[in-house]
Amino acid sequence: MRRYSTHNKRKRLNPVLLLVLLLTASLTILLGRAILTTDYQTERLGDDVAQFQKLSGVESPVTAVLLNFRGYDTLLEVMVLLMAVVGVWSLTQAPFPGKPIEPGPVQLAVVRLLTPLMVLFAFYLVWKGSSLAGGAFQGGAVLGGACVLMLVSELPWIKNIPSRHLRIGLLAGPFVFLGTAILCLILEGTFLAYPQGWAGSLLLLIETACAVSIGLTLACLFAGGRPKDDLSRGRKR
Amino acid sequence: MMPYSILTAFDIVLISTLLWLAWKMLRSEDLFKAVVLFISFGLLMALAWVRMRAPDVALAEAAIGAGLTGPLFLSALRRMERLHKDERRVNIDEERKSETIFHTQQKETP
Amino acid sequence: MITNLLYSFGGLMLFSMGLFALIACSHPLRKILAINVMATGVFLILIATAYRQIGTGEIDPVPQAMVLTGIVVSVSVTALALILACRVQETSNHSLIQRKKDDFTRTGT
Amino acid sequence: MSYLHTSCAFIILCAIAAGMIRILQGPTAADRMMAAQLFGTCGVAILLLLAKGLDTIVLLDIAMVFALFAALASITFVRRAWHEQTGASR
């Protein structure tokens, strides 16, 4: 019913909106022309990746690009995620739950069965990232899903997690990544240039740490604020 | 040759459903409906990544775009509405009036 | 060839739809949704350019890696924006709701 | 590339497109959410069929992620949205 009532009004367009619509349409036409006229055959980075694939220590080209060839990007990106958590934590305290509701038996069973499976699958994805699809981001996302599942069921112990543990987990990824980079700087003379033969295992180490902190980051973003005990604890020590 | 044309039909249906979903999501007057449409949008995007032969991106999208962003929006929606619990009906009316710009009303000059 | 043109133009349409909604809608939640749709459109165009080289060889992994990081960054940006919007609504004494009346989307009667 | 599996995937995609109607005009919030869950289930089916049809094993992992996260969305819905929506005539 609501639909029909608004349907009648649709013909009268606001002049400002009409202008916006025109501008958007012209931008769309310009971009469409750009898409049609781009020559994709000349510029290719895939050949370079395929050429140096053996040096990267992993078989999957996407993981090689992410963590080896463009490791700098990924390092900064993990930092960006950390910054997002810093932003959220400085804005507000974790507001949920407003009024806690007891989870029903079905939901408890689902959480109990599903969470270990998700954690297992997350690390499987991280491990598989070296050869096929998968890697730190995907594994971290699944891990974050497991954490969100526990958060959303408001299990009683989840409120009592000391925030220091959380901080350690959040920092693990960037810290390991940065540490490896500095180690490479000392050993090889270049930032993030992994030593020959060690690249594969170093990448796996970095990926595991990053997956843990990405998962925790996503869970903290979902929780929507810093833990309750965070600031008081900081003041005491 | 036959599977190729089937896959092209698959692409066409997939893309038109995606565009339809996005359009309905952005112009629906009910925010909850928009969020549900966003979740299904993420699911279909994962299928699109699969068709573009980007399984890594599809994994990330299935976990993040469909799995995590939807709950994020749902809890933000609740957090916003929790303040106005008693004025919820009013809220929705306001939403309906001011949010449905796509089926736009006339501007009233003060 | 037709496949990546299809997906490129789909991404383009998503981008402009999101852009229009970003400008036109007033509720912050819907603006964030619109930004997400825009981001998805950009990702779709990027991945479609990577797919284009299927005829000449393997698929380019570089845009895929870029999009992968982009998705993760976009979810963190979304979360931060949602928290900001909630805080604005909590601290400003319902002013978002109030102010909507004076917006340019004001209804007749 | 198998003709049978790909066309089955196509048919299920059409089913998804039809399921959108329930999201758009579902009378209650639960109807909309269940339709989204249907999308997830159909997505799993499409991925499994495509994995067989296009001979890509990786798609099985994506189907697994779909299945795992479908539960997450519905649990969040039940916990965070539903009890507020009861009685609302959405």
mmCIF file with all atom_site columns, N, CA and C in Angstrom, chain C residues 57-104:
data_model
loop_
_atom_site.group_PDB
_atom_site.id
_atom_site.type_symbol
_atom_site.label_atom_id
_atom_site.label_alt_id
_atom_site.label_comp_id
_atom_site.label_asym_id
_atom_site.label_entity_id
_atom_site.label_seq_id
_atom_site.pdbx_PDB_ins_code
_atom_site.Cartn_x
_atom_site.Cartn_y
_atom_site.Cartn_z
_atom_site.occupancy
_atom_site.B_iso_or_equiv
_atom_site.pdbx_formal_charge
_atom_site.auth_seq_id
_atom_site.auth_comp_id
_atom_site.auth_asym_id
_atom_site.auth_atom_id
_atom_site.pdbx_PDB_model_num
ATOM 1   N N  . GLY C 1 57  ? 46.440 -15.417 -21.545 1.00 0.00 ? 57  GLY C N  1
ATOM 2   C CA . GLY C 1 57  ? 47.236 -16.190 -20.608 1.00 0.00 ? 57  GLY C CA 1
ATOM 3   C C  . GLY C 1 57  ? 46.538 -16.300 -19.275 1.00 0.00 ? 57  GLY C C  1
ATOM 4   N N  . GLU C 1 58  ? 47.323 -16.222 -18.212 1.00 0.00 ? 58  GLU C N  1
ATOM 5   C CA . GLU C 1 58  ? 46.739 -16.376 -16.893 1.00 0.00 ? 58  GLU C CA 1
ATOM 6   C C  . GLU C 1 58  ? 46.049 -15.089 -16.459 1.00 0.00 ? 58  GLU C C  1
ATOM 7   N N  . ILE C 1 59  ? 45.249 -15.212 -15.401 1.00 0.00 ? 59  ILE C N  1
ATOM 8   C CA . ILE C 1 59  ? 44.536 -14.053 -14.886 1.00 0.00 ? 59  ILE C CA 1
ATOM 9   C C  . ILE C 1 59  ? 45.500 -13.241 -14.032 1.00 0.00 ? 59  ILE C C  1
ATOM 10  N N  . ASP C 1 60  ? 45.410 -11.925 -14.203 1.00 0.00 ? 60  ASP C N  1
ATOM 11  C CA . ASP C 1 60  ? 46.320 -11.034 -13.502 1.00 0.00 ? 60  ASP C CA 1
ATOM 12  C C  . ASP C 1 60  ? 46.043 -11.062 -11.999 1.00 0.00 ? 60  ASP C C  1
ATOM 13  N N  . PRO C 1 61  ? 47.000 -11.477 -11.184 1.00 0.00 ? 61  PRO C N  1
ATOM 14  C CA . PRO C 1 61  ? 46.707 -11.547 -9.741  1.00 0.00 ? 61  PRO C CA 1
ATOM 15  C C  . PRO C 1 61  ? 46.822 -10.208 -9.026  1.00 0.00 ? 61  PRO C C  1
ATOM 16  N N  . VAL C 1 62  ? 47.441 -9.210  -9.665  1.00 0.00 ? 62  VAL C N  1
ATOM 17  C CA . VAL C 1 62  ? 47.685 -7.955  -8.938  1.00 0.00 ? 62  VAL C CA 1
ATOM 18  C C  . VAL C 1 62  ? 46.372 -7.226  -8.600  1.00 0.00 ? 62  VAL C C  1
ATOM 19  N N  . PRO C 1 63  ? 45.452 -7.026  -9.567  1.00 0.00 ? 63  PRO C N  1
ATOM 20  C CA . PRO C 1 63  ? 44.183 -6.399  -9.173  1.00 0.00 ? 63  PRO C CA 1
ATOM 21  C C  . PRO C 1 63  ? 43.424 -7.219  -8.146  1.00 0.00 ? 63  PRO C C  1
ATOM 22  N N  . GLN C 1 64  ? 43.543 -8.540  -8.235  1.00 0.00 ? 64  GLN C N  1
ATOM 23  C CA . GLN C 1 64  ? 42.836 -9.369  -7.248  1.00 0.00 ? 64  GLN C CA 1
ATOM 24  C C  . GLN C 1 64  ? 43.371 -9.121  -5.855  1.00 0.00 ? 64  GLN C C  1
ATOM 25  N N  . ALA C 1 65  ? 44.676 -9.005  -5.733  1.00 0.00 ? 65  ALA C N  1
ATOM 26  C CA . ALA C 1 65  ? 45.248 -8.739  -4.411  1.00 0.00 ? 65  ALA C CA 1
ATOM 27  C C  . ALA C 1 65  ? 44.815 -7.369  -3.923  1.00 0.00 ? 65  ALA C C  1
ATOM 28  N N  . MET C 1 66  ? 44.783 -6.391  -4.854  1.00 0.00 ? 66  MET C N  1
ATOM 29  C CA . MET C 1 66  ? 44.349 -5.049  -4.452  1.00 0.00 ? 66  MET C CA 1
ATOM 30  C C  . MET C 1 66  ? 42.914 -5.061  -3.956  1.00 0.00 ? 66  MET C C  1
ATOM 31  N N  . VAL C 1 67  ? 42.047 -5.774  -4.686  1.00 0.00 ? 67  VAL C N  1
ATOM 32  C CA . VAL C 1 67  ? 40.641 -5.813  -4.294  1.00 0.00 ? 67  VAL C CA 1
ATOM 33  C C  . VAL C 1 67  ? 40.470 -6.535  -2.965  1.00 0.00 ? 67  VAL C C  1
ATOM 34  N N  . LEU C 1 68  ? 41.275 -7.560  -2.763  1.00 0.00 ? 68  LEU C N  1
ATOM 35  C CA . LEU C 1 68  ? 41.203 -8.314  -1.511  1.00 0.00 ? 68  LEU C CA 1
ATOM 36  C C  . LEU C 1 68  ? 41.483 -7.400  -0.321  1.00 0.00 ? 68  LEU C C  1
ATOM 37  N N  . THR C 1 69  ? 42.575 -6.608  -0.429  1.00 0.00 ? 69  THR C N  1
ATOM 38  C CA . THR C 1 69  ? 42.844 -5.676  0.668   1.00 0.00 ? 69  THR C CA 1
ATOM 39  C C  . THR C 1 69  ? 41.759 -4.612  0.739   1.00 0.00 ? 69  THR C C  1
ATOM 40  N N  . GLY C 1 70  ? 41.260 -4.224  -0.444  1.00 0.00 ? 70  GLY C N  1
ATOM 41  C CA . GLY C 1 70  ? 40.215 -3.200  -0.456  1.00 0.00 ? 70  GLY C CA 1
ATOM 42  C C  . GLY C 1 70  ? 38.976 -3.635  0.281   1.00 0.00 ? 70  GLY C C  1
ATOM 43  N N  . ILE C 1 71  ? 38.594 -4.894  0.134   1.00 0.00 ? 71  ILE C N  1
ATOM 44  C CA . ILE C 1 71  ? 37.387 -5.379  0.813   1.00 0.00 ? 71  ILE C CA 1
ATOM 45  C C  . ILE C 1 71  ? 37.571 -5.306  2.323   1.00 0.00 ? 71  ILE C C  1
ATOM 46  N N  . VAL C 1 72  ? 38.747 -5.738  2.776   1.00 0.00 ? 72  VAL C N  1
ATOM 47  C CA . VAL C 1 72  ? 38.973 -5.735  4.227   1.00 0.00 ? 72  VAL C CA 1
ATOM 48  C C  . VAL C 1 72  ? 39.003 -4.302  4.755   1.00 0.00 ? 72  VAL C C  1
ATOM 49  N N  . VAL C 1 73  ? 39.643 -3.395  3.989   1.00 0.00 ? 73  VAL C N  1
ATOM 50  C CA . VAL C 1 73  ? 39.664 -2.003  4.435   1.00 0.00 ? 73  VAL C CA 1
ATOM 51  C C  . VAL C 1 73  ? 38.248 -1.431  4.436   1.00 0.00 ? 73  VAL C C  1
ATOM 52  N N  . SER C 1 74  ? 37.454 -1.799  3.418   1.00 0.00 ? 74  SER C N  1
ATOM 53  C CA . SER C 1 74  ? 36.118 -1.208  3.348   1.00 0.00 ? 74  SER C CA 1
ATOM 54  C C  . SER C 1 74  ? 35.244 -1.670  4.500   1.00 0.00 ? 74  SER C C  1
ATOM 55  N N  . VAL C 1 75  ? 35.439 -2.902  4.984   1.00 0.00 ? 75  VAL C N  1
ATOM 56  C CA . VAL C 1 75  ? 34.618 -3.311  6.121   1.00 0.00 ? 75  VAL C CA 1
ATOM 57  C C  . VAL C 1 75  ? 35.035 -2.552  7.376   1.00 0.00 ? 75  VAL C C  1
ATOM 58  N N  . SER C 1 76  ? 36.343 -2.261  7.522   1.00 0.00 ? 76  SER C N  1
ATOM 59  C CA . SER C 1 76  ? 36.731 -1.523  8.724   1.00 0.00 ? 76  SER C CA 1
ATOM 60  C C  . SER C 1 76  ? 36.248 -0.077  8.635   1.00 0.00 ? 76  SER C C  1
ATOM 61  N N  . VAL C 1 77  ? 36.297 0.486   7.428   1.00 0.00 ? 77  VAL C N  1
ATOM 62  C CA . VAL C 1 77  ? 35.779 1.848   7.256   1.00 0.00 ? 77  VAL C CA 1
ATOM 63  C C  . VAL C 1 77  ? 34.284 1.877   7.559   1.00 0.00 ? 77  VAL C C  1
ATOM 64  N N  . THR C 1 78  ? 33.568 0.845   7.072   1.00 0.00 ? 78  THR C N  1
ATOM 65  C CA . THR C 1 78  ? 32.132 0.780   7.339   1.00 0.00 ? 78  THR C CA 1
ATOM 66  C C  . THR C 1 78  ? 31.850 0.724   8.828   1.00 0.00 ? 78  THR C C  1
ATOM 67  N N  . ALA C 1 79  ? 32.614 -0.113  9.536   1.00 0.00 ? 79  ALA C N  1
ATOM 68  C CA . ALA C 1 79  ? 32.374 -0.246  10.974  1.00 0.00 ? 79  ALA C CA 1
ATOM 69  C C  . ALA C 1 79  ? 32.630 1.074   11.681  1.00 0.00 ? 79  ALA C C  1
ATOM 70  N N  . LEU C 1 80  ? 33.734 1.739   11.308  1.00 0.00 ? 80  LEU C N  1
ATOM 71  C CA . LEU C 1 80  ? 34.059 3.016   11.952  1.00 0.00 ? 80  LEU C CA 1
ATOM 72  C C  . LEU C 1 80  ? 32.976 4.049   11.659  1.00 0.00 ? 80  LEU C C  1
ATOM 73  N N  . ALA C 1 81  ? 32.514 4.059   10.403  1.00 0.00 ? 81  ALA C N  1
ATOM 74  C CA . ALA C 1 81  ? 31.489 5.036   10.038  1.00 0.00 ? 81  ALA C CA 1
ATOM 75  C C  . ALA C 1 81  ? 30.188 4.769   10.789  1.00 0.00 ? 81  ALA C C  1
ATOM 76  N N  . LEU C 1 82  ? 29.854 3.471   10.952  1.00 0.00 ? 82  LEU C N  1
ATOM 77  C CA . LEU C 1 82  ? 28.624 3.143   11.680  1.00 0.00 ? 82  LEU C CA 1
ATOM 78  C C  . LEU C 1 82  ? 28.707 3.596   13.122  1.00 0.00 ? 82  LEU C C  1
ATOM 79  N N  . ILE C 1 83  ? 29.888 3.362   13.750  1.00 0.00 ? 83  ILE C N  1
ATOM 80  C CA . ILE C 1 83  ? 30.039 3.784   15.141  1.00 0.00 ? 83  ILE C CA 1
ATOM 81  C C  . ILE C 1 83  ? 29.938 5.304   15.246  1.00 0.00 ? 83  ILE C C  1
ATOM 82  N N  . LEU C 1 84  ? 30.560 5.995   14.274  1.00 0.00 ? 84  LEU C N  1
ATOM 83  C CA . LEU C 1 84  ? 30.476 7.456   14.276  1.00 0.00 ? 84  LEU C CA 1
ATOM 84  C C  . LEU C 1 84  ? 29.028 7.915   14.160  1.00 0.00 ? 84  LEU C C  1
ATOM 85  N N  . ALA C 1 85  ? 28.299 7.277   13.247  1.00 0.00 ? 85  ALA C N  1
ATOM 86  C CA . ALA C 1 85  ? 26.905 7.673   13.061  1.00 0.00 ? 85  ALA C CA 1
ATOM 87  C C  . ALA C 1 85  ? 26.103 7.427   14.332  1.00 0.00 ? 85  ALA C C  1
ATOM 88  N N  . CYS C 1 86  ? 26.351 6.272   14.980  1.00 0.00 ? 86  CYS C N  1
ATOM 89  C CA . CYS C 1 86  ? 25.641 5.979   16.230  1.00 0.00 ? 86  CYS C CA 1
ATOM 90  C C  . CYS C 1 86  ? 25.973 7.028   17.288  1.00 0.00 ? 86  CYS C C  1
ATOM 91  N N  . ARG C 1 87  ? 27.269 7.381   17.371  1.00 0.00 ? 87  ARG C N  1
ATOM 92  C CA . ARG C 1 87  ? 27.664 8.352   18.386  1.00 0.00 ? 87  ARG C CA 1
ATOM 93  C C  . ARG C 1 87  ? 27.027 9.707   18.118  1.00 0.00 ? 87  ARG C C  1
ATOM 94  N N  . VAL C 1 88  ? 26.981 10.092  16.851  1.00 0.00 ? 88  VAL C N  1
ATOM 95  C CA . VAL C 1 88  ? 26.350 11.368  16.508  1.00 0.00 ? 88  VAL C CA 1
ATOM 96  C C  . VAL C 1 88  ? 24.898 11.353  16.957  1.00 0.00 ? 88  VAL C C  1
ATOM 97  N N  . GLN C 1 89  ? 24.248 10.224  16.687  1.00 0.00 ? 89  GLN C N  1
ATOM 98  C CA . GLN C 1 89  ? 22.839 10.146  17.037  1.00 0.00 ? 89  GLN C CA 1
ATOM 99  C C  . GLN C 1 89  ? 22.647 10.120  18.551  1.00 0.00 ? 89  GLN C C  1
ATOM 100 N N  . GLU C 1 90  ? 23.587 9.452   19.260  1.00 0.00 ? 90  GLU C N  1
ATOM 101 C CA . GLU C 1 90  ? 23.434 9.362   20.710  1.00 0.00 ? 90  GLU C CA 1
ATOM 102 C C  . GLU C 1 90  ? 23.704 10.697  21.384  1.00 0.00 ? 90  GLU C C  1
ATOM 103 N N  . THR C 1 91  ? 24.704 11.412  20.918  1.00 0.00 ? 91  THR C N  1
ATOM 104 C CA . THR C 1 91  ? 25.120 12.612  21.641  1.00 0.00 ? 91  THR C CA 1
ATOM 105 C C  . THR C 1 91  ? 24.376 13.862  21.219  1.00 0.00 ? 91  THR C C  1
ATOM 106 N N  . SER C 1 92  ? 23.797 13.844  20.030  1.00 0.00 ? 92  SER C N  1
ATOM 107 C CA . SER C 1 92  ? 23.244 15.103  19.548  1.00 0.00 ? 92  SER C CA 1
ATOM 108 C C  . SER C 1 92  ? 21.764 15.226  19.858  1.00 0.00 ? 92  SER C C  1
ATOM 109 N N  . ASN C 1 93  ? 21.254 14.437  20.788  1.00 0.00 ? 93  ASN C N  1
ATOM 110 C CA . ASN C 1 93  ? 19.885 14.613  21.248  1.00 0.00 ? 93  ASN C CA 1
ATOM 111 C C  . ASN C 1 93  ? 18.866 14.512  20.115  1.00 0.00 ? 93  ASN C C  1
ATOM 112 N N  . HIS C 1 94  ? 18.980 13.449  19.369  1.00 0.00 ? 94  HIS C N  1
ATOM 113 C CA . HIS C 1 94  ? 18.026 13.155  18.293  1.00 0.00 ? 94  HIS C CA 1
ATOM 114 C C  . HIS C 1 94  ? 18.022 14.214  17.211  1.00 0.00 ? 94  HIS C C  1
ATOM 115 N N  . SER C 1 95  ? 19.091 14.983  17.128  1.00 0.00 ? 95  SER C N  1
ATOM 116 C CA . SER C 1 95  ? 19.022 16.120  16.210  1.00 0.00 ? 95  SER C CA 1
ATOM 117 C C  . SER C 1 95  ? 18.991 15.652  14.760  1.00 0.00 ? 95  SER C C  1
ATOM 118 N N  . LEU C 1 96  ? 19.533 14.454  14.507  1.00 0.00 ? 96  LEU C N  1
ATOM 119 C CA . LEU C 1 96  ? 19.496 13.966  13.130  1.00 0.00 ? 96  LEU C CA 1
ATOM 120 C C  . LEU C 1 96  ? 18.058 13.791  12.680  1.00 0.00 ? 96  LEU C C  1
ATOM 121 N N  . ILE C 1 97  ? 17.271 13.231  13.604  1.00 0.00 ? 97  ILE C N  1
ATOM 122 C CA . ILE C 1 97  ? 15.883 13.020  13.269  1.00 0.00 ? 97  ILE C CA 1
ATOM 123 C C  . ILE C 1 97  ? 15.164 14.352  13.139  1.00 0.00 ? 97  ILE C C  1
ATOM 124 N N  . GLN C 1 98  ? 15.504 15.258  14.067  1.00 0.00 ? 98  GLN C N  1
ATOM 125 C CA . GLN C 1 98  ? 14.824 16.546  14.049  1.00 0.00 ? 98  GLN C CA 1
ATOM 126 C C  . GLN C 1 98  ? 15.155 17.317  12.784  1.00 0.00 ? 98  GLN C C  1
ATOM 127 N N  . ARG C 1 99  ? 16.436 17.323  12.476  1.00 0.00 ? 99  ARG C N  1
ATOM 128 C CA . ARG C 1 99  ? 16.882 18.180  11.397  1.00 0.00 ? 99  ARG C CA 1
ATOM 129 C C  . ARG C 1 99  ? 16.369 17.709  10.043  1.00 0.00 ? 99  ARG C C  1
ATOM 130 N N  . LYS C 1 100 ? 16.000 16.424  10.017  1.00 0.00 ? 100 LYS C N  1
ATOM 131 C CA . LYS C 1 100 ? 15.601 15.890  8.723   1.00 0.00 ? 100 LYS C CA 1
ATOM 132 C C  . LYS C 1 100 ? 14.427 16.666  8.141   1.00 0.00 ? 100 LYS C C  1
ATOM 133 N N  . LYS C 1 101 ? 13.624 17.239  9.042   1.00 0.00 ? 101 LYS C N  1
ATOM 134 C CA . LYS C 1 101 ? 12.455 17.961  8.551   1.00 0.00 ? 101 LYS C CA 1
ATOM 135 C C  . LYS C 1 101 ? 12.860 19.173  7.729   1.00 0.00 ? 101 LYS C C  1
ATOM 136 N N  . ASP C 1 102 ? 13.993 19.790  8.134   1.00 0.00 ? 102 ASP C N  1
ATOM 137 C CA . ASP C 1 102 ? 14.385 21.015  7.449   1.00 0.00 ? 102 ASP C CA 1
ATOM 138 C C  . ASP C 1 102 ? 15.260 20.721  6.237   1.00 0.00 ? 102 ASP C C  1
ATOM 139 N N  . ASP C 1 103 ? 15.436 19.475  5.972   1.00 0.00 ? 103 ASP C N  1
ATOM 140 C CA . ASP C 1 103 ? 16.287 19.113  4.855   1.00 0.00 ? 103 ASP C CA 1
ATOM 141 C C  . ASP C 1 103 ? 15.626 19.503  3.546   1.00 0.00 ? 103 ASP C C  1
ATOM 142 N N  . PHE C 1 104 ? 16.391 19.390  2.503   1.00 0.00 ? 104 PHE C N  1
ATOM 143 C CA . PHE C 1 104 ? 15.794 19.738  1.219   1.00 0.00 ? 104 PHE C CA 1
ATOM 144 C C  . PHE C 1 104 ? 14.837 18.678  0.725   1.00 0.00 ? 104 PHE C C  1
#
